[in-house]
CSV table of C-alpha atoms in Angstrom, one decimal:
chain,number,residue,atom,x,y,z
I,22,MET,CA,-83.5,25.9,-16.2
I,23,ALA,CA,-84.0,26.0,-12.5
I,24,ARG,CA,-80.2,25.6,-12.0
I,25,GLY,CA,-79.6,28.9,-13.7
I,26,LEU,CA,-81.8,30.9,-11.3
I,27,SER,CA,-80.2,33.2,-8.9
I,28,GLN,CA,-81.6,33.9,-5.5
I,29,ALA,CA,-82.8,37.3,-6.8
I,30,ASP,CA,-84.6,35.6,-9.6
I,31,ARG,CA,-86.4,33.2,-7.2
I,32,THR,CA,-87.4,36.0,-4.9
I,33,ALA,CA,-88.7,38.0,-7.9
I,34,PHE,CA,-90.6,35.0,-9.2
I,35,ARG,CA,-92.2,34.4,-5.8
I,36,GLN,CA,-93.0,38.1,-5.4
I,37,GLY,CA,-94.6,38.2,-8.8
I,38,MET,CA,-96.9,35.3,-7.9
I,39,ILE,CA,-97.9,37.0,-4.6
I,40,ASP,CA,-98.6,40.3,-6.4
I,41,GLY,CA,-100.6,38.4,-9.1
I,42,LEU,CA,-103.0,36.8,-6.6
I,43,PRO,CA,-105.2,40.0,-6.0
I,44,LEU,CA,-105.6,40.2,-9.8
I,45,LEU,CA,-106.7,36.6,-10.0
I,46,PHE,CA,-110.4,37.3,-9.0
I,47,ALA,CA,-110.8,40.0,-11.7
I,48,TYR,CA,-109.2,37.7,-14.3
I,49,ILE,CA,-111.4,34.7,-13.4
I,50,THR,CA,-114.7,36.7,-13.4
I,51,ALA,CA,-113.8,38.5,-16.6
I,52,SER,CA,-112.7,35.3,-18.4
I,53,PHE,CA,-115.7,33.4,-17.1
I,54,THR,CA,-118.1,35.9,-18.7
I,55,PHE,CA,-116.0,35.9,-21.8
I,56,GLY,CA,-116.4,32.1,-22.0
I,57,LEU,CA,-120.2,32.4,-21.6
I,58,ALA,CA,-120.3,35.1,-24.4
I,59,ALA,CA,-118.0,33.1,-26.7
I,60,VAL,CA,-120.2,30.1,-26.5
I,61,LYS,CA,-123.3,32.2,-27.3
I,62,MET,CA,-121.5,33.6,-30.3
I,63,GLY,CA,-121.0,30.1,-31.6
I,64,LEU,CA,-117.6,29.0,-30.4
I,65,SER,CA,-117.1,25.6,-28.7
I,66,ALA,CA,-115.6,25.5,-25.2
I,67,THR,CA,-112.3,24.3,-26.6
I,68,GLU,CA,-112.2,27.1,-29.1
I,69,ALA,CA,-113.0,29.7,-26.5
I,70,THR,CA,-110.3,28.4,-24.2
I,71,VAL,CA,-107.7,28.2,-27.0
I,72,MET,CA,-108.5,31.8,-27.9
I,73,ALA,CA,-108.1,32.9,-24.2
I,74,ALA,CA,-104.9,30.9,-23.7
I,75,THR,CA,-103.2,32.2,-26.9
I,76,ASN,CA,-104.4,35.8,-26.8
I,77,ASN,CA,-104.5,36.9,-23.2
I,78,ALA,CA,-106.3,40.1,-24.1
I,79,SER,CA,-109.9,40.6,-23.2
I,80,ALA,CA,-110.9,43.5,-25.4
I,81,GLY,CA,-108.8,42.2,-28.3
I,82,GLN,CA,-110.5,38.8,-27.9
I,83,LEU,CA,-114.0,40.3,-27.8
I,84,ALA,CA,-113.2,42.4,-30.8
I,85,GLY,CA,-111.7,39.5,-32.8
I,86,LEU,CA,-114.6,37.3,-31.8
I,87,THR,CA,-117.2,39.8,-33.1
I,88,ALA,CA,-115.2,40.0,-36.3
I,89,ILE,CA,-115.0,36.2,-36.7
I,90,VAL,CA,-118.7,35.6,-36.1
I,91,ALA,CA,-119.5,38.4,-38.5
I,92,GLY,CA,-117.7,36.4,-41.1
I,93,ALA,CA,-114.8,38.9,-41.6
I,94,SER,CA,-111.8,37.9,-43.7
I,95,LEU,CA,-108.5,36.9,-42.0
I,96,LEU,CA,-107.1,40.3,-42.9
I,97,GLU,CA,-110.0,42.1,-41.3
I,98,VAL,CA,-109.8,39.9,-38.2
I,99,ALA,CA,-106.0,40.7,-38.0
I,100,LEU,CA,-106.5,44.5,-38.5
I,101,THR,CA,-109.3,44.7,-36.0
I,102,THR,CA,-107.2,42.8,-33.4
I,103,ILE,CA,-104.2,45.0,-34.1
I,104,VAL,CA,-106.1,48.3,-33.6
I,105,VAL,CA,-107.8,47.2,-30.4
I,106,ASN,CA,-104.6,45.7,-28.9
I,107,SER,CA,-102.2,48.4,-30.2
I,108,ARG,CA,-101.8,49.8,-26.7
I,109,TYR,CA,-99.5,46.9,-26.0
I,110,ILE,CA,-97.0,48.7,-28.2
I,111,LEU,CA,-96.9,51.5,-25.7
I,112,MET,CA,-96.5,49.1,-22.8
I,113,SER,CA,-93.8,47.1,-24.6
I,114,CYS,CA,-91.9,50.3,-25.4
I,115,ALA,CA,-92.2,51.4,-21.8
I,116,LEU,CA,-90.8,48.0,-20.5
I,117,THR,CA,-87.7,48.4,-22.7
I,118,GLN,CA,-86.8,51.2,-20.4
I,119,LYS,CA,-87.2,49.2,-17.2
I,120,ILE,CA,-85.3,46.0,-18.2
I,121,ASP,CA,-81.6,45.2,-18.3
I,122,GLN,CA,-80.5,46.1,-21.9
I,123,SER,CA,-78.4,42.9,-22.1
I,124,MET,CA,-81.5,40.7,-21.5
I,125,SER,CA,-81.4,37.6,-23.7
I,126,THR,CA,-83.9,37.1,-26.6
I,127,PRO,CA,-85.6,34.1,-25.0
I,128,LYS,CA,-86.2,36.1,-21.8
I,129,ARG,CA,-87.6,39.0,-23.8
I,130,MET,CA,-89.9,36.6,-25.7
I,131,LEU,CA,-91.3,35.3,-22.5
I,132,LEU,CA,-91.5,38.7,-21.0
I,133,ALA,CA,-93.5,39.9,-24.0
I,134,TRP,CA,-96.0,37.1,-23.3
I,135,SER,CA,-96.7,38.6,-19.9
I,136,ILE,CA,-97.7,42.1,-21.1
I,137,THR,CA,-101.3,42.7,-20.1
I,138,ASP,CA,-102.8,45.9,-18.7
I,139,GLU,CA,-102.8,44.6,-15.1
I,140,ILE,CA,-99.3,43.0,-15.1
I,141,PHE,CA,-97.9,46.1,-16.7
I,142,GLY,CA,-99.6,48.0,-13.9
I,143,LEU,CA,-97.7,45.9,-11.4
I,144,ASP,CA,-94.4,46.4,-13.3
I,145,ILE,CA,-94.5,50.2,-13.3
I,146,ARG,CA,-94.9,50.1,-9.5
I,147,ARG,CA,-91.6,48.1,-9.1
I,148,LYS,CA,-88.7,50.3,-8.3
I,149,GLY,CA,-85.5,50.1,-10.2
I,150,LYS,CA,-84.8,47.5,-12.9
I,151,LEU,CA,-87.4,44.9,-13.6
I,152,ASN,CA,-86.4,41.3,-13.1
I,153,PRO,CA,-88.3,39.3,-15.8
I,154,TYR,CA,-88.9,36.5,-13.3
I,155,TYR,CA,-91.2,38.9,-11.5
I,156,ASN,CA,-93.4,38.9,-14.6
I,157,TYR,CA,-93.1,35.2,-15.1
I,158,GLY,CA,-94.4,34.6,-11.5
I,159,ALA,CA,-97.3,37.0,-12.0
I,160,MET,CA,-98.3,35.6,-15.4
I,161,LEU,CA,-98.1,32.0,-14.1
I,162,VAL,CA,-100.9,32.9,-11.7
I,163,VAL,CA,-103.1,35.3,-13.6
I,164,LEU,CA,-102.9,33.8,-17.1
I,165,THR,CA,-103.6,30.3,-15.7
I,166,GLY,CA,-106.7,31.8,-14.1
I,167,TRP,CA,-107.6,33.5,-17.4
I,168,ALA,CA,-107.6,30.2,-19.3
I,169,PHE,CA,-109.4,28.2,-16.7
I,170,GLY,CA,-112.0,30.9,-16.1
I,171,THR,CA,-112.8,30.9,-19.8
I,172,LEU,CA,-113.1,27.1,-19.9
I,173,ALA,CA,-115.4,27.2,-16.8
I,174,GLY,CA,-117.6,29.9,-18.4
I,175,ALA,CA,-117.8,28.2,-21.7
I,176,VAL,CA,-118.7,24.8,-20.3
I,177,LEU,CA,-121.4,26.3,-18.1
I,178,GLY,CA,-122.6,28.2,-21.2
I,179,GLN,CA,-123.1,25.0,-23.1
I,180,LEU,CA,-125.2,23.5,-20.3
I,181,LEU,CA,-127.6,26.5,-20.0
I,182,PRO,CA,-131.0,26.6,-21.7
I,183,THR,CA,-131.2,28.4,-25.0
I,184,ARG,CA,-133.4,31.2,-23.8
I,185,ILE,CA,-130.9,32.2,-21.0
I,186,LEU,CA,-128.0,31.7,-23.3
I,187,ASN,CA,-129.4,33.9,-26.1
I,188,ALA,CA,-129.3,36.9,-23.7
I,189,PHE,CA,-125.6,36.4,-23.3
I,190,GLY,CA,-125.0,38.0,-26.6
I,191,ILE,CA,-125.5,41.3,-24.9
I,192,MET,CA,-122.7,40.5,-22.4
I,193,LEU,CA,-119.9,40.9,-24.8
I,194,TYR,CA,-121.1,44.4,-25.8
I,195,ALA,CA,-121.8,45.4,-22.2
I,196,MET,CA,-118.3,44.4,-21.2
I,197,LEU,CA,-116.8,46.3,-24.1
I,198,LEU,CA,-118.8,49.3,-22.9
I,199,ALA,CA,-117.3,48.9,-19.4
I,200,VAL,CA,-113.9,49.1,-21.1
I,201,ILE,CA,-114.4,52.3,-23.0
I,202,ILE,CA,-116.9,54.4,-20.9
I,203,PRO,CA,-114.6,55.0,-17.9
I,204,GLY,CA,-112.0,56.4,-20.3
I,205,ALA,CA,-114.6,58.6,-22.0
I,206,LYS,CA,-115.7,59.8,-18.6
I,207,MET,CA,-112.2,60.8,-17.6
I,208,ASN,CA,-111.0,62.4,-20.9
I,209,LYS,CA,-113.0,64.8,-22.9
I,210,VAL,CA,-111.2,64.0,-26.1
I,211,ILE,CA,-112.0,60.3,-25.7
I,212,PHE,CA,-115.6,61.2,-24.9
I,213,GLY,CA,-115.8,63.2,-28.2
I,214,LEU,CA,-114.1,60.4,-30.2
I,215,VAL,CA,-116.6,57.8,-28.9
I,216,ALA,CA,-119.5,60.1,-29.7
I,217,ALA,CA,-118.2,60.8,-33.2
I,218,SER,CA,-117.6,57.1,-33.7
I,219,TRP,CA,-121.2,56.2,-32.9
I,220,ALA,CA,-122.7,59.0,-34.9
I,221,SER,CA,-120.6,58.2,-38.0
I,222,HIS,CA,-121.1,54.5,-37.8
I,223,TYR,CA,-124.8,55.0,-37.5
I,224,ALA,CA,-124.7,57.3,-40.5
I,225,PHE,CA,-122.7,54.6,-42.5
I,226,GLN,CA,-125.3,52.0,-41.7
I,227,ASN,CA,-128.3,54.1,-42.8
I,228,LEU,CA,-127.1,56.3,-45.7
I,229,PRO,CA,-127.5,55.1,-49.3
I,230,ILE,CA,-124.3,53.8,-50.9
I,231,LEU,CA,-122.4,53.9,-47.6
I,232,LYS,CA,-124.6,51.2,-46.1
I,233,GLU,CA,-123.4,48.8,-48.9
I,234,ILE,CA,-119.9,48.7,-47.3
I,235,PRO,CA,-119.4,45.7,-45.1
I,236,THR,CA,-119.3,46.5,-41.4
I,237,SER,CA,-115.9,45.0,-40.8
I,238,VAL,CA,-114.4,47.4,-43.4
I,239,VAL,CA,-116.3,50.4,-42.1
I,240,VAL,CA,-114.9,49.7,-38.6
I,241,ILE,CA,-111.3,49.7,-39.8
I,242,ILE,CA,-111.7,52.8,-42.1
I,243,LEU,CA,-113.5,54.8,-39.4
I,244,SER,CA,-111.1,53.7,-36.7
I,245,VAL,CA,-108.1,55.0,-38.6
I,246,ALA,CA,-109.8,58.2,-39.8
I,247,ILE,CA,-111.5,59.3,-36.5
I,248,THR,CA,-108.4,58.4,-34.4
I,249,ALA,CA,-106.1,60.3,-36.8
I,250,ILE,CA,-108.3,63.4,-36.6
I,251,GLY,CA,-108.3,63.1,-32.8
I,252,ALA,CA,-104.6,62.6,-32.6
I,253,TYR,CA,-103.8,65.4,-34.9
I,254,PHE,CA,-106.0,68.1,-33.4
I,255,PHE,CA,-106.0,66.9,-29.7
I,256,PRO,CA,-102.5,65.3,-29.1
I,257,VAL,CA,-102.0,63.7,-25.7
I,258,PRO,CA,-99.9,66.1,-23.7
I,259,MET,CA,-96.3,65.0,-23.5
I,260,GLU,CA,-94.9,67.7,-21.2
I,261,ASP,CA,-93.1,65.2,-19.0
I,262,ALA,CA,-91.1,63.8,-21.8
I,263,ASP,CA,-88.1,65.7,-20.3
I,264,VAL,CA,-88.2,63.6,-17.2
I,265,ALA,CA,-88.2,60.4,-19.3
I,266,ALA,CA,-85.3,61.7,-21.4
I,267,ASP,CA,-83.3,62.3,-18.2
I,268,VAL,CA,-83.9,58.7,-17.1
I,269,GLU,CA,-82.7,57.4,-20.5
I,270,ARG,CA,-79.5,59.4,-20.3
I,271,GLY,CA,-79.0,58.0,-16.8
I,272,ALA,CA,-78.6,61.5,-15.4
I,273,PRO,CA,-80.3,61.2,-12.0
I,274,GLU,CA,-78.4,58.6,-10.0
I,275,ASP,CA,-79.9,58.9,-6.6
I,276,PRO,CA,-82.6,56.4,-6.1
I,277,LEU,CA,-85.3,58.9,-5.2
I,278,SER,CA,-85.1,60.8,-8.4
I,279,ARG,CA,-84.7,57.7,-10.4
I,280,HIS,CA,-87.8,56.3,-8.9
I,281,HIS,CA,-89.6,59.5,-9.6
I,282,GLY,CA,-88.4,59.4,-13.2
I,283,HIS,CA,-89.6,55.9,-13.7
I,284,GLU,CA,-92.9,56.4,-12.2
I,285,HIS,CA,-93.4,59.5,-14.2
I,286,HIS,CA,-92.3,57.8,-17.3
I,287,GLY,CA,-94.7,55.0,-16.8
I,288,HIS,CA,-97.6,57.4,-16.4
I,289,ARG,CA,-96.8,59.2,-19.5
I,290,LEU,CA,-96.9,56.0,-21.5
I,291,HIS,CA,-99.9,54.1,-20.4
I,292,GLY,CA,-103.4,54.5,-19.1
I,293,HIS,CA,-104.6,53.3,-15.8
I,294,GLU,CA,-108.3,53.0,-15.1
I,295,TYR,CA,-107.6,49.8,-13.4
I,296,TYR,CA,-104.6,50.6,-11.3
I,297,GLY,CA,-105.0,54.4,-11.0
I,298,HIS,CA,-106.6,54.1,-7.6
I,299,GLU,CA,-103.8,52.1,-6.1
I,300,HIS,CA,-101.3,54.7,-7.3
I,301,HIS,CA,-102.8,57.4,-5.2
I,302,GLY,CA,-101.3,55.6,-2.1
I,303,HIS,CA,-97.8,56.1,-3.4
I,304,GLY,CA,-97.4,59.8,-3.1
I,305,GLN,CA,-96.7,62.2,-5.9
I,306,ARG,CA,-100.3,63.1,-5.9
I,307,GLY,CA,-99.9,66.3,-7.8
I,308,ASN,CA,-98.2,64.7,-10.7
I,309,GLU,CA,-100.6,61.9,-10.9
I,310,HIS,CA,-103.7,64.0,-10.9
I,311,SER,CA,-102.3,66.1,-13.7
I,312,SER,CA,-101.5,63.0,-15.8
I,313,ASP,CA,-104.7,61.2,-14.8
I,314,THR,CA,-106.8,63.5,-16.9
I,315,GLN,CA,-104.6,63.2,-19.9
I,316,ASN,CA,-103.4,59.7,-20.3
I,317,HIS,CA,-105.4,56.6,-20.8
I,318,THR,CA,-105.0,53.8,-23.1
I,319,GLY,CA,-107.6,51.1,-23.0
I,320,GLY,CA,-108.3,49.6,-19.6
I,321,GLN,CA,-108.7,46.1,-20.8
I,322,THR,CA,-107.4,42.9,-19.3
U,14,MET,CA,-112.4,22.3,-33.3
U,15,ARG,CA,-113.1,23.8,-36.6
U,16,LEU,CA,-110.3,25.1,-38.8
U,17,ASP,CA,-112.2,28.1,-40.0
U,18,ILE,CA,-112.5,29.2,-36.3
U,19,LEU,CA,-109.0,28.0,-35.2
U,20,ILE,CA,-107.1,29.8,-37.9
U,21,PRO,CA,-108.5,33.3,-37.2
U,22,ILE,CA,-107.9,32.6,-33.5
U,23,LEU,CA,-104.3,31.9,-34.2
U,24,VAL,CA,-104.0,34.9,-36.4
U,25,MET,CA,-105.3,37.0,-33.6
U,26,ALA,CA,-102.8,35.4,-31.2
U,27,ALA,CA,-99.9,36.0,-33.6
U,28,VAL,CA,-100.6,39.7,-34.3
U,29,THR,CA,-101.3,40.4,-30.6
U,30,TYR,CA,-98.0,38.7,-29.6
U,31,ALA,CA,-96.2,40.7,-32.3
U,32,LEU,CA,-97.5,43.9,-30.7
U,33,ARG,CA,-96.1,42.8,-27.4
U,34,PHE,CA,-92.8,41.4,-28.6
U,35,LEU,CA,-91.5,43.6,-31.4
U,36,PRO,CA,-91.0,46.9,-29.5
U,37,LEU,CA,-89.6,45.0,-26.5
U,38,MET,CA,-87.1,43.3,-28.8
U,39,PHE,CA,-86.1,46.1,-31.2
U,40,LEU,CA,-87.0,49.5,-29.8
U,41,ARG,CA,-84.8,51.1,-27.3
U,42,ASN,CA,-86.7,54.4,-26.8
U,43,PRO,CA,-90.2,55.3,-25.8
U,44,ILE,CA,-92.4,56.7,-28.5
U,45,ARG,CA,-92.1,60.5,-28.5
U,46,ASN,CA,-93.8,61.5,-31.6
U,47,PRO,CA,-96.9,63.2,-30.3
U,48,PHE,CA,-99.1,62.1,-33.2
U,49,VAL,CA,-98.1,58.4,-33.0
U,50,HIS,CA,-98.4,58.4,-29.2
U,51,SER,CA,-101.8,60.0,-29.3
U,52,PHE,CA,-103.0,57.7,-32.1
U,53,LEU,CA,-102.0,54.6,-30.1
U,54,THR,CA,-103.7,56.1,-27.0
U,55,TYR,CA,-107.0,56.8,-28.7
U,56,VAL,CA,-107.4,54.0,-31.2
U,57,PRO,CA,-108.7,51.3,-28.9
U,58,TYR,CA,-111.5,53.5,-27.7
U,59,VAL,CA,-112.6,54.4,-31.2
U,60,THR,CA,-112.4,50.9,-32.6
U,61,LEU,CA,-114.3,49.4,-29.6
U,62,ALA,CA,-116.9,52.1,-29.9
U,63,LEU,CA,-117.4,51.3,-33.5
U,64,LEU,CA,-117.7,47.6,-32.7
U,65,ILE,CA,-120.3,48.2,-30.0
U,66,PHE,CA,-122.7,50.5,-31.7
U,67,PRO,CA,-125.0,50.0,-33.7
U,68,ALA,CA,-124.4,46.2,-33.5
U,69,VAL,CA,-125.4,46.1,-29.8
U,70,VAL,CA,-129.0,47.1,-30.6
U,71,ASN,CA,-129.5,44.0,-32.8
U,72,ALA,CA,-127.6,41.6,-30.6
U,73,THR,CA,-130.7,40.4,-28.7
U,74,GLY,CA,-134.2,39.1,-29.5
U,75,SER,CA,-135.7,42.6,-29.8
U,76,ILE,CA,-134.3,46.1,-30.4
U,77,TYR,CA,-136.1,47.2,-27.2
U,78,SER,CA,-134.0,44.9,-25.0
U,79,GLY,CA,-131.0,45.9,-27.0
U,80,TRP,CA,-131.5,49.6,-26.4
U,81,ALA,CA,-132.4,49.1,-22.8
U,82,SER,CA,-129.3,47.1,-22.0
U,83,LEU,CA,-127.1,49.6,-24.0
U,84,ILE,CA,-128.4,52.5,-21.9
U,85,ILE,CA,-128.1,50.6,-18.6
U,86,SER,CA,-124.6,49.4,-19.4
U,87,VAL,CA,-123.4,52.9,-20.3
U,88,VAL,CA,-124.8,54.3,-17.0
U,89,LEU,CA,-123.2,51.5,-14.9
U,90,ALA,CA,-119.9,51.8,-16.7
U,91,TRP,CA,-120.0,55.5,-16.2
U,92,LYS,CA,-120.4,54.9,-12.5
U,93,GLY,CA,-117.3,52.7,-12.5
U,94,VAL,CA,-119.0,49.3,-12.1
U,95,ALA,CA,-116.6,46.4,-12.8
U,96,MET,CA,-116.7,44.8,-16.3
U,97,PRO,CA,-118.2,41.4,-15.4
U,98,ILE,CA,-120.9,43.0,-13.3
U,99,VAL,CA,-121.9,45.3,-16.1
U,100,GLY,CA,-122.1,42.3,-18.4
U,101,THR,CA,-124.2,40.3,-15.9
U,102,ILE,CA,-126.7,43.2,-15.3
U,103,ALA,CA,-127.0,43.8,-19.0
U,104,TRP,CA,-127.7,40.1,-19.5
U,105,PHE,CA,-130.3,40.1,-16.8
U,106,THR,CA,-132.0,43.2,-18.3
U,107,VAL,CA,-132.4,41.4,-21.6
U,108,ILE,CA,-133.9,38.4,-19.9
U,109,VAL,CA,-136.4,40.5,-18.0
U,110,ILE,CA,-137.5,42.7,-20.9
U,111,GLU,CA,-137.9,39.7,-23.3
U,112,MET,CA,-140.0,37.9,-20.7
U,113,ILE,CA,-142.3,40.9,-20.6
U,114,LEU,CA,-142.4,41.3,-24.3
U,115,ILE,CA,-142.7,37.7,-25.5
């Protein structure tokens, strides 16, 4: 495979690894605490590490884990994971706009493996077409850290005394709160949806008849119902769709406007609690502030 | 490794990979339908909110430590504290409160 790499591919791969390094700390600390929490929830160190290495999605893993330990069926586990991780659909769609349309299927398959919130955040800051080797380099660094961090947390978790370990059950929920609360703070609709979710779930747990429904089913039903109501009455503004459309038509050829289009396009399609701050250094402040308040998908790893 | 744990883990991995791969392979346009786009934007927040509460209150040895760490976590997350730190402080809160109570 190495023979087929062009100089540009090598450069992109190396740059991806370099850009992935600053993310490594966040990945290791988050996966370390995930490992601790997973052991507390009843997984072995091996199982926790396999989950991390095959899923590469913190909120999705935490959600799936809660479903598994709650004894949910396979279908319920799958549905829960899909709803929590559905933002990857948006990121994957956005990447199709940034890659060479002739990219081979194996390259696309490997590129898909690299889609996480943070690596996607790196991608949208790249100007012009995205060389997939950039992502391969970045994911080699951060996903390795993700798996080993989980293993370290899980092994340590198994060595700790029960009393200390029991309290780790709270960690999973606290980390999930750290995922959703910043979004609720920045966006009134998300704030309202979170409040509605909590109120309705509390009602479902305490009202007669409704409390007979298993929690895993309630979560899926309420997810779809509350989100559908929110999306219908408070759609995410899409006023910059025109810019994205221009990019697709290939209209603006000069690099500046194309750069602008891509940036804009990226912003329209994804949230950025994690990388929003770094964006502010890149100019286009006005645009970013207006989209900051409107767009966020989950800020999970 | 137990099969009844491994199989759900692999199911999670498969559906998650499908979400990442299928659009990249088969779609050639960004999602423009406002409802679909909004739904996909909001749904992780709603689902995670539902998974957190009320389960969090019963996740520890007593509902007092559960409520306390819920409130502290919300405040810290609101202030923008990083995820692992929120988790660690919540954990420490539970330890302290349960040492007092028990």
